[in-house]
Each structure stands twice: as structure tokens, then as C-alpha cells.
Coordinates of N, CA and C in Angstrom, one line a residue:
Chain G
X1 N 119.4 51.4 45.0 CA 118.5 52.5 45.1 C 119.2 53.8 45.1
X2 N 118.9 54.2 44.2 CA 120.0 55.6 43.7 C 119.2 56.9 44.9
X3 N 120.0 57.4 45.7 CA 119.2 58.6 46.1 C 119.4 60.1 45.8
X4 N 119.3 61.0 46.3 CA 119.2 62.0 45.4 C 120.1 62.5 44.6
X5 N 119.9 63.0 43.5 CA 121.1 63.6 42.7 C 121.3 65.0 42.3
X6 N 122.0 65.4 42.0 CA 122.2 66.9 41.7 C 123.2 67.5 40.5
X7 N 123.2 68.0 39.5 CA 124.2 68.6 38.5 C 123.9 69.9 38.1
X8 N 124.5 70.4 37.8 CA 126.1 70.1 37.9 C 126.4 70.3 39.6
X9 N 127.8 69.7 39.9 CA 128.4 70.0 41.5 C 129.1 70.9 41.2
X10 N 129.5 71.7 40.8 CA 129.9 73.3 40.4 C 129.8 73.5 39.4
X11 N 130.1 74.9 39.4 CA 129.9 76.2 38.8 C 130.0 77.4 38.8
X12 N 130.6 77.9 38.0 CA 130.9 79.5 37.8 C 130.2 80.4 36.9
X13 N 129.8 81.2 37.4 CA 129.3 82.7 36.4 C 129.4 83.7 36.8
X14 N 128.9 84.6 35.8 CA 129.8 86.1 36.3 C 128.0 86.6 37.0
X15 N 128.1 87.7 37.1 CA 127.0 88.9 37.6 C 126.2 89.1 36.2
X16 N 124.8 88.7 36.0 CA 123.9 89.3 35.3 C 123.7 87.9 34.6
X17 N 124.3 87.1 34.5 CA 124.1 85.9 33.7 C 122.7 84.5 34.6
X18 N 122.6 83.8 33.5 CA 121.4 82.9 34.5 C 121.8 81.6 35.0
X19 N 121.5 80.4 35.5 CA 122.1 79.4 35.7 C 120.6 78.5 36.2
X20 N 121.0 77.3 35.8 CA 119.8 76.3 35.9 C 120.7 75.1 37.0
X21 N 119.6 74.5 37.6 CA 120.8 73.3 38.5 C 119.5 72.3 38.4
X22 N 120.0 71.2 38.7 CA 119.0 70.3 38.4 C 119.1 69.0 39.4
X23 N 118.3 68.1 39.8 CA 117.8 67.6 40.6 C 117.0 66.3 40.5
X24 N 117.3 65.0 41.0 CA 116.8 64.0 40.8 C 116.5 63.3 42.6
X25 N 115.3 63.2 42.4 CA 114.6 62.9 43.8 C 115.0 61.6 43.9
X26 N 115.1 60.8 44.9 CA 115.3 59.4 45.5 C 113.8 58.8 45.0
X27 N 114.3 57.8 44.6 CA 113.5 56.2 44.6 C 112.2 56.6 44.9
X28 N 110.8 56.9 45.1 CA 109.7 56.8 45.5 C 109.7 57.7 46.2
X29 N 109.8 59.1 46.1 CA 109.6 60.6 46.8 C 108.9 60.9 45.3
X30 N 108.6 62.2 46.0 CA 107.5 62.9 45.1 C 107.7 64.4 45.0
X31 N 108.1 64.8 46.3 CA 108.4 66.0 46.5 C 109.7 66.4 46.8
X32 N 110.0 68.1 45.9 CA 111.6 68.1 46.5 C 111.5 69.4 46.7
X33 N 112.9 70.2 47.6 CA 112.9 71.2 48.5 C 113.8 71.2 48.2
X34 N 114.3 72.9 47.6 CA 115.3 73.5 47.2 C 115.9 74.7 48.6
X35 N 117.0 74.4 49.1 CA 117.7 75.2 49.9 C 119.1 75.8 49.1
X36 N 119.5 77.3 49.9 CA 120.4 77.9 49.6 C 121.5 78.0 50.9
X37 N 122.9 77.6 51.0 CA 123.6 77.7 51.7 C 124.8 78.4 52.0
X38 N 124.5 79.4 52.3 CA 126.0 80.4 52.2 C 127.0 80.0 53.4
X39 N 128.3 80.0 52.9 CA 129.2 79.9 53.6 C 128.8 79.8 55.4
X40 N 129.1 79.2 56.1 CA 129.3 79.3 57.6 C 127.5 79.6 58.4
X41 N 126.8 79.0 57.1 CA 125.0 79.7 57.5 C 124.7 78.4 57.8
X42 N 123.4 78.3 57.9 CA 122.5 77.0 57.4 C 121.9 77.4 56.7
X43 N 121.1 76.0 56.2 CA 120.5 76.1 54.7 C 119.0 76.8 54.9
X44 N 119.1 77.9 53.6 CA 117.9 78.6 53.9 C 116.6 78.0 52.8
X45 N 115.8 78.1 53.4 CA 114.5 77.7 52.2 C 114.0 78.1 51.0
X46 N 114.5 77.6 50.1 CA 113.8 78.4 48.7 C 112.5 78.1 48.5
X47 N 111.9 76.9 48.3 CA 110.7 76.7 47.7 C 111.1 75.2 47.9
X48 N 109.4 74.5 47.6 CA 109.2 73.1 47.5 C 108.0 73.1 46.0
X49 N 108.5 71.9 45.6 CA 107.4 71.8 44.5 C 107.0 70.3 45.0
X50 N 105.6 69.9 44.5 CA 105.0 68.9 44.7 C 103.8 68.9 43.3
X51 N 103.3 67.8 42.8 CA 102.2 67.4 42.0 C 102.8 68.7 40.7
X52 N 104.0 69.0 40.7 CA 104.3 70.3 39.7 C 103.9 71.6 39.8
X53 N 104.0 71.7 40.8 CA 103.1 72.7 41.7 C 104.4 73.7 42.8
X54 N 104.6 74.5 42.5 CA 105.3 75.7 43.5 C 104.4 75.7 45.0
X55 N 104.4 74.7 46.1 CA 103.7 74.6 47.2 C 103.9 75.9 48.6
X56 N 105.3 76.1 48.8 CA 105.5 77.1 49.7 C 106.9 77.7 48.8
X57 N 107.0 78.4 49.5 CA 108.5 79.5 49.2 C 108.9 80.5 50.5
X58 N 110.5 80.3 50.5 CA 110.6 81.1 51.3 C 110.6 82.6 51.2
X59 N 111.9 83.6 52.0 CA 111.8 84.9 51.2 C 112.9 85.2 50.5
X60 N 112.9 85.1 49.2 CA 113.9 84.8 48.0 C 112.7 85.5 46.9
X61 N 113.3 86.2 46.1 CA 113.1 87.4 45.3 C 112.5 86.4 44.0
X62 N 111.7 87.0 43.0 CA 111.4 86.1 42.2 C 112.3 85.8 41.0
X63 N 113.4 86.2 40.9 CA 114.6 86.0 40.1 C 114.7 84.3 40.6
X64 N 114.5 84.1 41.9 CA 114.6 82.5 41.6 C 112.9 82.0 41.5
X65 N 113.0 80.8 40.6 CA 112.2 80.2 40.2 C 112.7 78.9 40.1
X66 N 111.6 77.9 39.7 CA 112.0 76.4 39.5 C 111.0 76.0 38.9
X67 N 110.7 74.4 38.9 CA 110.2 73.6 38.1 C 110.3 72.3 38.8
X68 N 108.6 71.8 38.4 CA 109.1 69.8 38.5 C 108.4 69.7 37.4
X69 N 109.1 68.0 36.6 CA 108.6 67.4 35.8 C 107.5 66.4 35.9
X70 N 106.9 65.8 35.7 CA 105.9 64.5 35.7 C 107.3 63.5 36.7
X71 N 108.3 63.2 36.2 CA 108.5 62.4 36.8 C 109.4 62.6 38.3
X72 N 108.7 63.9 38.5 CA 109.3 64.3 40.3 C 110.5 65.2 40.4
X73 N 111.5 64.9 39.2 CA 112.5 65.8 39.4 C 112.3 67.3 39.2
X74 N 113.6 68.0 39.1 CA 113.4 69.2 39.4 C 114.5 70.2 38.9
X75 N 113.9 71.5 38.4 CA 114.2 72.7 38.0 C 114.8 73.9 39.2
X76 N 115.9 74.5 39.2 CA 115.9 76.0 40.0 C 116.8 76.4 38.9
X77 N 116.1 77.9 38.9 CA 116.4 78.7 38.1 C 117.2 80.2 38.8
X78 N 118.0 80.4 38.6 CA 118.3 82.0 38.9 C 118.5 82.7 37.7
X79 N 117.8 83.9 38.0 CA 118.5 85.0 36.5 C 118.9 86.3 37.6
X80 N 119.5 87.0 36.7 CA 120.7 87.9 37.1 C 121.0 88.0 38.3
X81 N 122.2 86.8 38.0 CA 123.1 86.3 38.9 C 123.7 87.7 39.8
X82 N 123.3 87.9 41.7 CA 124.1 88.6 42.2 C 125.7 87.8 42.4
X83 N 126.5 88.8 42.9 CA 127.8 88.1 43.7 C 126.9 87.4 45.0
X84 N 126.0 87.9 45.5 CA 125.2 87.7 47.0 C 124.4 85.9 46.8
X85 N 124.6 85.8 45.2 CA 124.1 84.4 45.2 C 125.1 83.2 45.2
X86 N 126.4 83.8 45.0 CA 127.5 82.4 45.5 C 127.1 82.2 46.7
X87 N 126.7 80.7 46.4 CA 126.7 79.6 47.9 C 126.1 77.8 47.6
X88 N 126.0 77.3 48.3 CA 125.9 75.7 47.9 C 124.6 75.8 47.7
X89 N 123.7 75.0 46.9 CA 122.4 75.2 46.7 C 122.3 73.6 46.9
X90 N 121.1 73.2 47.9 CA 121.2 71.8 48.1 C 119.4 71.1 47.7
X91 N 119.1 70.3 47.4 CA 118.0 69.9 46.9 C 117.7 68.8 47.9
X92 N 116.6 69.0 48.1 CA 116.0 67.7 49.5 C 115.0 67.1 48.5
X93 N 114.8 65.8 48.6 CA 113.6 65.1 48.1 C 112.8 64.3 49.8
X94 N 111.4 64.3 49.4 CA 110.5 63.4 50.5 C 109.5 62.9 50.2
X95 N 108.6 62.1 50.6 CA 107.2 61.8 50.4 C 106.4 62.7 51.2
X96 N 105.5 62.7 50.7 CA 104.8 64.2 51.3 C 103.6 62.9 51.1
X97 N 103.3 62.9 52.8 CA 102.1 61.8 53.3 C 100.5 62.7 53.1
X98 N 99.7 62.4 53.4 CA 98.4 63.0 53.6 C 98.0 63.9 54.7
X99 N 98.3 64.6 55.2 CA 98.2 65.0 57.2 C 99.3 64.9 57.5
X100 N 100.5 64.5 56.8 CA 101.7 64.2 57.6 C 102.8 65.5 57.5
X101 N 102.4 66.1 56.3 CA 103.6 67.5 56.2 C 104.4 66.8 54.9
X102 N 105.6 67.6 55.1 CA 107.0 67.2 53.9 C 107.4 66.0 54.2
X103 N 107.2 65.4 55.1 CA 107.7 64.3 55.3 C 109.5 64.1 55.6
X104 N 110.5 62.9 55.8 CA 111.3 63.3 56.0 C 112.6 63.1 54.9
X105 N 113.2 64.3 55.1 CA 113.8 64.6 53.9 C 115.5 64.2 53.8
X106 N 115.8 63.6 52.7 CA 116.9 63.3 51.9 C 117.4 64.3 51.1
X107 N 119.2 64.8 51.6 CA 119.8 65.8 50.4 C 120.2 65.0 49.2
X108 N 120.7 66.0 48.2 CA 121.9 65.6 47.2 C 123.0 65.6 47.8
X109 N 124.3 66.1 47.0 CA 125.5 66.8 47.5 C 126.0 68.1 47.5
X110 N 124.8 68.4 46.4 CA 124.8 69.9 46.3 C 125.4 70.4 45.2
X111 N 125.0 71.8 44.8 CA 125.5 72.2 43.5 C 126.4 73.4 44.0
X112 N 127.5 73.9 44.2 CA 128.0 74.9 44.5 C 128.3 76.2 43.3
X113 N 127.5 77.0 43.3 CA 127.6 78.2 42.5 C 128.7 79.6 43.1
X114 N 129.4 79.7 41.9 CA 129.9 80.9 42.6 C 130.1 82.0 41.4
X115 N 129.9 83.4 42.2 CA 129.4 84.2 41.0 C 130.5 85.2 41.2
X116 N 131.2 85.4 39.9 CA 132.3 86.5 40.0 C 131.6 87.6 39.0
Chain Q
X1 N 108.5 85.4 62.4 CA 108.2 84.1 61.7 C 109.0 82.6 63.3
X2 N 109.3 82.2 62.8 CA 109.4 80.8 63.8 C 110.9 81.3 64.0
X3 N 111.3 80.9 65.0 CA 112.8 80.4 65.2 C 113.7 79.3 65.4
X4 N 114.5 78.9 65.0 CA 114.9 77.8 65.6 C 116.2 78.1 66.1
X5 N 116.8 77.7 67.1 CA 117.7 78.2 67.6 C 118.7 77.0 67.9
X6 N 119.8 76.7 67.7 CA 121.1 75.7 68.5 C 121.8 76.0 69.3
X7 N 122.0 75.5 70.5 CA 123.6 75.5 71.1 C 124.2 74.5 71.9
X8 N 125.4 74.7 72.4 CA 126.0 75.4 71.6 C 126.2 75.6 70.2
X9 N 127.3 77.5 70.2 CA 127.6 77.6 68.4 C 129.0 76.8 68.1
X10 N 129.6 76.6 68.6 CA 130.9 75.9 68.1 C 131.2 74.8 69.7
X11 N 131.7 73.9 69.5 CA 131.9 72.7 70.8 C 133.4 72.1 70.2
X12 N 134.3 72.1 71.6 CA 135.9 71.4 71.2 C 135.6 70.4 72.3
X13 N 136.0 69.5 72.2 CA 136.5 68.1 73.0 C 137.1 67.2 72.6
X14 N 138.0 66.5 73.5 CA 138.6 64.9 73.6 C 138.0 63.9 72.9
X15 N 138.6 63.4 72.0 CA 138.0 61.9 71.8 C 137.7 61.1 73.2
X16 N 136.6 60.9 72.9 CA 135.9 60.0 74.1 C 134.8 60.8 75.1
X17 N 135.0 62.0 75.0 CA 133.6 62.7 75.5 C 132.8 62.7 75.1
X18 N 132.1 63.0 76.0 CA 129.9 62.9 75.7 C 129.6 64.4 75.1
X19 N 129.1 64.8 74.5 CA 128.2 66.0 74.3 C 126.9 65.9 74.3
X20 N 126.3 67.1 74.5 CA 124.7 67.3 74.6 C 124.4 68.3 73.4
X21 N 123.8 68.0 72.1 CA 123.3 70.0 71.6 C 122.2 69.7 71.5
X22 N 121.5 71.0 71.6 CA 120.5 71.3 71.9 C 120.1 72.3 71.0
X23 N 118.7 72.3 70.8 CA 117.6 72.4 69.9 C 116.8 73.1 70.0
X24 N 116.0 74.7 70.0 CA 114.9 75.3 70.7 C 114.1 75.6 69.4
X25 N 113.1 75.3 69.6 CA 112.1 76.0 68.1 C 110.9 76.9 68.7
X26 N 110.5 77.5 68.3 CA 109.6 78.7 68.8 C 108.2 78.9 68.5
X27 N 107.4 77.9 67.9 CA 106.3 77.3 67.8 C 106.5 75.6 67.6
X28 N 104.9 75.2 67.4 CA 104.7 74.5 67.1 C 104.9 73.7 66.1
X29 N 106.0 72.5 66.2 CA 106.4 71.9 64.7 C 105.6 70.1 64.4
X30 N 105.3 70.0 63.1 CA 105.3 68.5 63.0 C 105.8 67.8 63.1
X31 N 107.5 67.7 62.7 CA 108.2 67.0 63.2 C 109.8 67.9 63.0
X32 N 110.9 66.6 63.8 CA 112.2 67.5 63.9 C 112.9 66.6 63.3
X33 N 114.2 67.2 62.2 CA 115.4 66.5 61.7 C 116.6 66.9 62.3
X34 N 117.4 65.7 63.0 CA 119.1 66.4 63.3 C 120.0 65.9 61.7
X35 N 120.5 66.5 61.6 CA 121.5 66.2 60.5 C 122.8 66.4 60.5
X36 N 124.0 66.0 60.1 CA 125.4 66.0 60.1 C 125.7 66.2 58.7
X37 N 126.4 67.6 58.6 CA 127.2 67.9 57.6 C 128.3 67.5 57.6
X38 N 128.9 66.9 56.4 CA 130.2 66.4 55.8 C 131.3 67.2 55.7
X39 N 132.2 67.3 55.8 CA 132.9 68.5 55.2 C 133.1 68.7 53.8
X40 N 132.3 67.6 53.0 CA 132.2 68.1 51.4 C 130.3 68.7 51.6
X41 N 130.0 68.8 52.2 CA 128.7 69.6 52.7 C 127.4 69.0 52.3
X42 N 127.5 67.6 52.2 CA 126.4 67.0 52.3 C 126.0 66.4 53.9
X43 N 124.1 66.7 53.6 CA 123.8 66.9 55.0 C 123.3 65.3 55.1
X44 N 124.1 64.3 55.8 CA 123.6 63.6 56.6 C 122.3 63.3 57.6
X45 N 121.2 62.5 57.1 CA 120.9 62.2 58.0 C 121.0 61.4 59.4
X46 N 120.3 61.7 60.5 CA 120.7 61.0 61.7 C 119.6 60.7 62.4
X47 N 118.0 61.5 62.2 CA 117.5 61.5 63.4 C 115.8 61.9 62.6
X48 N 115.2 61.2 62.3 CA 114.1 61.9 62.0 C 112.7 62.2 63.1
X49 N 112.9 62.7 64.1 CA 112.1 62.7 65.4 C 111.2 63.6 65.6
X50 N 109.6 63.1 65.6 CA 108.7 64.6 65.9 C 108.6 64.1 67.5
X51 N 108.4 63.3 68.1 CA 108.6 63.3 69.6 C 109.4 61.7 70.5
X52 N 109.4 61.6 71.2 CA 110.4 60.8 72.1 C 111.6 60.5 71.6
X53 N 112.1 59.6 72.0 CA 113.6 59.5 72.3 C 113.9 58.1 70.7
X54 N 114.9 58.2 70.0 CA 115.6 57.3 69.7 C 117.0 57.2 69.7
X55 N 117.4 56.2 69.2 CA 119.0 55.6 69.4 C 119.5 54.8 67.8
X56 N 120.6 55.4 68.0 CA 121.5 54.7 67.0 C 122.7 54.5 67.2
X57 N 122.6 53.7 67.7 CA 124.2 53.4 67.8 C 125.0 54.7 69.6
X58 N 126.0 55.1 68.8 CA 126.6 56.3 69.8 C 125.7 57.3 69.9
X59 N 124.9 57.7 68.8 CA 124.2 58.9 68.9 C 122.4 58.3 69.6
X60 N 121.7 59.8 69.9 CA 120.4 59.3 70.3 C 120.3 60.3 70.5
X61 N 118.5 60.4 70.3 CA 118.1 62.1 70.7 C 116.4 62.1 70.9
X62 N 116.5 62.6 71.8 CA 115.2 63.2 72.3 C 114.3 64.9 71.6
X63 N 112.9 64.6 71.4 CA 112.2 65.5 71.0 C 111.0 65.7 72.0
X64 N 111.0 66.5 72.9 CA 109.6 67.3 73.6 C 109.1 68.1 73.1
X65 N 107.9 67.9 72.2 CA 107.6 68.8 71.2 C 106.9 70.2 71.6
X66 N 105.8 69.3 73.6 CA 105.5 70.2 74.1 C 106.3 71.2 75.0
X67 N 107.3 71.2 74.8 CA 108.1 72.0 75.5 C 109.3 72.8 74.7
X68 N 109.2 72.3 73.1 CA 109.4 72.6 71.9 C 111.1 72.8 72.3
X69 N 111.6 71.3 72.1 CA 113.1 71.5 72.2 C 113.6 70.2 71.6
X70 N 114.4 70.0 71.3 CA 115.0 68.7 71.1 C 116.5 68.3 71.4
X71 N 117.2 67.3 71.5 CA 118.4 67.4 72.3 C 119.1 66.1 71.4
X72 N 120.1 66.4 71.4 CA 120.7 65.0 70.5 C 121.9 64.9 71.1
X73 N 122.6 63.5 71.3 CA 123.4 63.2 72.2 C 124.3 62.3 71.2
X74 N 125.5 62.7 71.6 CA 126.7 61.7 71.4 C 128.2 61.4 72.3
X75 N 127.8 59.9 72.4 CA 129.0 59.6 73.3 C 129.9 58.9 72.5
X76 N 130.8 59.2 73.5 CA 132.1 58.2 73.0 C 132.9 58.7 71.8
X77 N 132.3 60.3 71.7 CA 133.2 61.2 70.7 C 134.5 60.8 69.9
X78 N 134.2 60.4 68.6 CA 135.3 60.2 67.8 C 135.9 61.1 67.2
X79 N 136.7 61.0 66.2 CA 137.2 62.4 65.7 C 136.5 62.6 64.4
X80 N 135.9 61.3 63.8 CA 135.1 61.5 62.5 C 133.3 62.0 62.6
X81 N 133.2 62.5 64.2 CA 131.8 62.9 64.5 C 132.1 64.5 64.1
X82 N 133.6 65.0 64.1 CA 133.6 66.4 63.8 C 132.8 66.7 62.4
X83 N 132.4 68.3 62.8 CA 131.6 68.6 61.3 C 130.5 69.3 62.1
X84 N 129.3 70.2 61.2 CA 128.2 71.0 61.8 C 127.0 69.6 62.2
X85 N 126.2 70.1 63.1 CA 125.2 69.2 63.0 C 124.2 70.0 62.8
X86 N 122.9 70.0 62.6 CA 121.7 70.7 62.2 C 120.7 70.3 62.6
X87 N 120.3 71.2 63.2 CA 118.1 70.4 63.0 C 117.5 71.5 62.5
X88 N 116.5 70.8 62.1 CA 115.5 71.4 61.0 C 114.1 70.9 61.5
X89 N 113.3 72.0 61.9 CA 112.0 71.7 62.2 C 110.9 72.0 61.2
X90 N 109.7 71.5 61.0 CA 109.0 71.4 60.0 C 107.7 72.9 60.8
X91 N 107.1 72.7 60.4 CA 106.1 74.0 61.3 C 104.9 73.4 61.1
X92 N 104.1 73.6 61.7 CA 102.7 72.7 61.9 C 102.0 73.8 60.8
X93 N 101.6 74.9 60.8 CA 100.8 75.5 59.6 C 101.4 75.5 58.5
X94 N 102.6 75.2 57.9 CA 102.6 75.3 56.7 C 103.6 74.5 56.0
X95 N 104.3 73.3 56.6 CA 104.7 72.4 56.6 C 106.0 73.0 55.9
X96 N 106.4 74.3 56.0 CA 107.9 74.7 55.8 C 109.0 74.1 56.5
X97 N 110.2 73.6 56.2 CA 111.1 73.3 56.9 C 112.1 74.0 57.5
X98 N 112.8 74.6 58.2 CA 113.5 75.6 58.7 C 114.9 75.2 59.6
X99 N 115.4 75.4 59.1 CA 116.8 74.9 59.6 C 117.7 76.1 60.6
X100 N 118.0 75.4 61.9 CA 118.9 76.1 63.2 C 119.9 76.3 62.3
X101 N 121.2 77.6 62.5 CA 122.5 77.8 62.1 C 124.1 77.0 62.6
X102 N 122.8 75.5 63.5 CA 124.2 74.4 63.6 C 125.2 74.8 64.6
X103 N 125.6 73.5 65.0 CA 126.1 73.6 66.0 C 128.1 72.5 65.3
X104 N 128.7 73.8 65.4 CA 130.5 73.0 64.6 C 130.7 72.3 66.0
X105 N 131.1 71.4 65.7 CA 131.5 70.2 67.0 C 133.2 69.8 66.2
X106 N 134.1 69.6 66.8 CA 134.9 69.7 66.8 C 135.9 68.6 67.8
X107 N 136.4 67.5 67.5 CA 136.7 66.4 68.5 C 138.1 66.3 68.3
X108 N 138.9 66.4 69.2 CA 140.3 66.0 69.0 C 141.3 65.1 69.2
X109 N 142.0 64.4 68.5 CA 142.1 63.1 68.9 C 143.2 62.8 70.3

């Protein structure tokens, strides 16, 4: 049972350029949760998508955006790349029950972006 | 907006000590995750608890949801328990997840 995945696990770009990371939910999840992790922080909340749907978002500027497909996985997009956006970007997948919330969530390993 | 708060921020000990960290969130959550970062920075699960107590092995942790704290315990401190641990509470209105800034544990052999 393959669990979550994530590509690329690095990456480099400069300032102004865009970058896509990508995301494969575990085995029978539905929903997945895109966090950002700067150095020596915890992970902060970008957004969750569910039914292909943008469900919540944290406070992150709309330069990030994302995507799910039909088959659960998932899109984050950044365009013009700050230096303030190097940091690990990690992707959670869950089953998101009825009454139950996000349910409990599984990472990747993360995609580490760094922006010169 | 909500808080979630850990401490201690950094913890040194002996292999073979107990530690306590602790958990404070600042409303009402659905449920609580402890997690263990890797030092390649994948986050481990450990604990998926919206209330009482479970166990795994060395580790175990308690969630009082009405008292809005959670506490995760590990004995017998090895040196491969070093690394951040994390909780992340869910929030009862909007089912956001939110993650404390972790507590570095640090065990020495």
C-alpha cells in the first residue's frame, strides 16, 4: 500500500519564475492538505482540496494556488517565486468522514524548494 | 485566530529518561495529532487522539479536550527518539489543521 507521494523532492528557482509540485494521496484518502515549512517553523497551512474543490485556505497570498484531479491527487502552484518562499512544502492526504472533520492525516517527504 | 502552543521549546536528556511535552490549544478542536519529524523532515505519525489516553509501545499520550491540552509521554528515552515532535489540532468550526512550532527533544547517549 503505497502512501503518500510527492515530486519532485527538490528544487531550485530563481525570484519571478513559477513552480508546480505534485502529490499523490495514500491508498483510499480523498482529501489532501498542502503545508509550507520554513526552516526551524512548523508547518503552516496552505489549503485543502477535497471533491476538487479548494475547501479552506490558510493566509497565503493568491500567487499560491492548487488543484485536485478526479483521482484525488494534487496540484500547488506558486508564481513569482519570492526568496521568502524557500522552504519544505509538505502534502498531507486523509479521509475526510461525514461529521468527522479532515480526518487523520498522512505526510509525503516533502518537496523542498529553494529560491535564489 | 486559534493558538496552539508546545513546551517545552527545545529538551536535552540522558538516554533512559522520561519526558513529558505538552500541548495547549486555545479553542475548541475535533481532534489532536502528535507527530515526529525525521531529520530528512518527514513527519511521522504517532498519535491520532481527540480525547483519552493511548499507548504505543514507549510513547503514550493523553488528550483533555475539555481542558484543551494534550500531553505525550516518552520513556525510556533512546537516542533515535531525537528530532521535533509536533501536534496539530484540527478546530471544531472549520476543520483547519494547525500545527504548535514543536518541541526539538534531543537525547544523548
Amino acid at each position: 500500500d503505497a502512501g503518500v507521494t510527492q515530486s519532485p523532492t527538490h528544487l531550485i528557482k530563481t525570484r519571478g519564475q513559477q513552480v508546480t509540485l505534485r502529490c499523490s494521496p495514500k491508498s483510499g484518502h480523498d482529501t489532501v492538505s498542502w503545508y509550507q515549512q520554513a526552516l526551524g517553523q512548523g508547518p503552516q497551512f496552505i489549503f485543502q482540496y477535497y471533491e476538487e474543490e479548494e475547501r479552506q485556505r490558510g493566509n497565503f497570498p493568491d500567487r499560491f494556488s492548487g488543484h485536485q484531479f478526479p483521482n484525488y491527487s494534487s496540484e500547488l502552484n506558486v508564481n513569482a517565486l519570492l526568496l521568502g518562499d524557500s522552504a519544505l512544502y509538505l502534502c498531507a492526504s486523509s479521509l475526510k468522514g461525514p461529521g468527522l472533520g479532515t480526518g487523520e492525516l498522512f505526510f509525503g517527504e516533502g518537496s523542498r524548494l529553494t529560491v535564489l | 485566530g486559534i493558538q496552539v502552543e508546545q513546551s517545552p521549546p527545545d529538551l536535552i536528556l540522558q538516554e533512559g529518561a522520561n519526558s513529558t511535552l505538552r500541548c495547549n490549544f486555545s479553542d475548541s478542536v475535533n481532534n489532536l495529532q502528535w507527530f515526529h519529524q525525521n531529520p530528512w523532515g518527514q513527519l511521522i505519525n504517532l498519535f491520532y487522539i481527540p480525547s483519552g489516553t493511548k499507548q504505543n509501545g514507549r510513547l503514550s499520550a493523553t488528550t483533555v479536550a475539555t481542558e484543551r491540552y494534550s500531553l505525550l509521554y516518552i520513556s525510556s528515552s533512546q537516542t533515535t527518539d531525537s528530532g521535533v515532535y509536533f501536534c496539530a489540532a484540527e478546530l471544531n468550526r472549520d476543520d483547519k489543521i494547525i500545527f504548535g512550532k514543536g518541541t526539538r527533544l534531543h537525547i544523548l547517549p
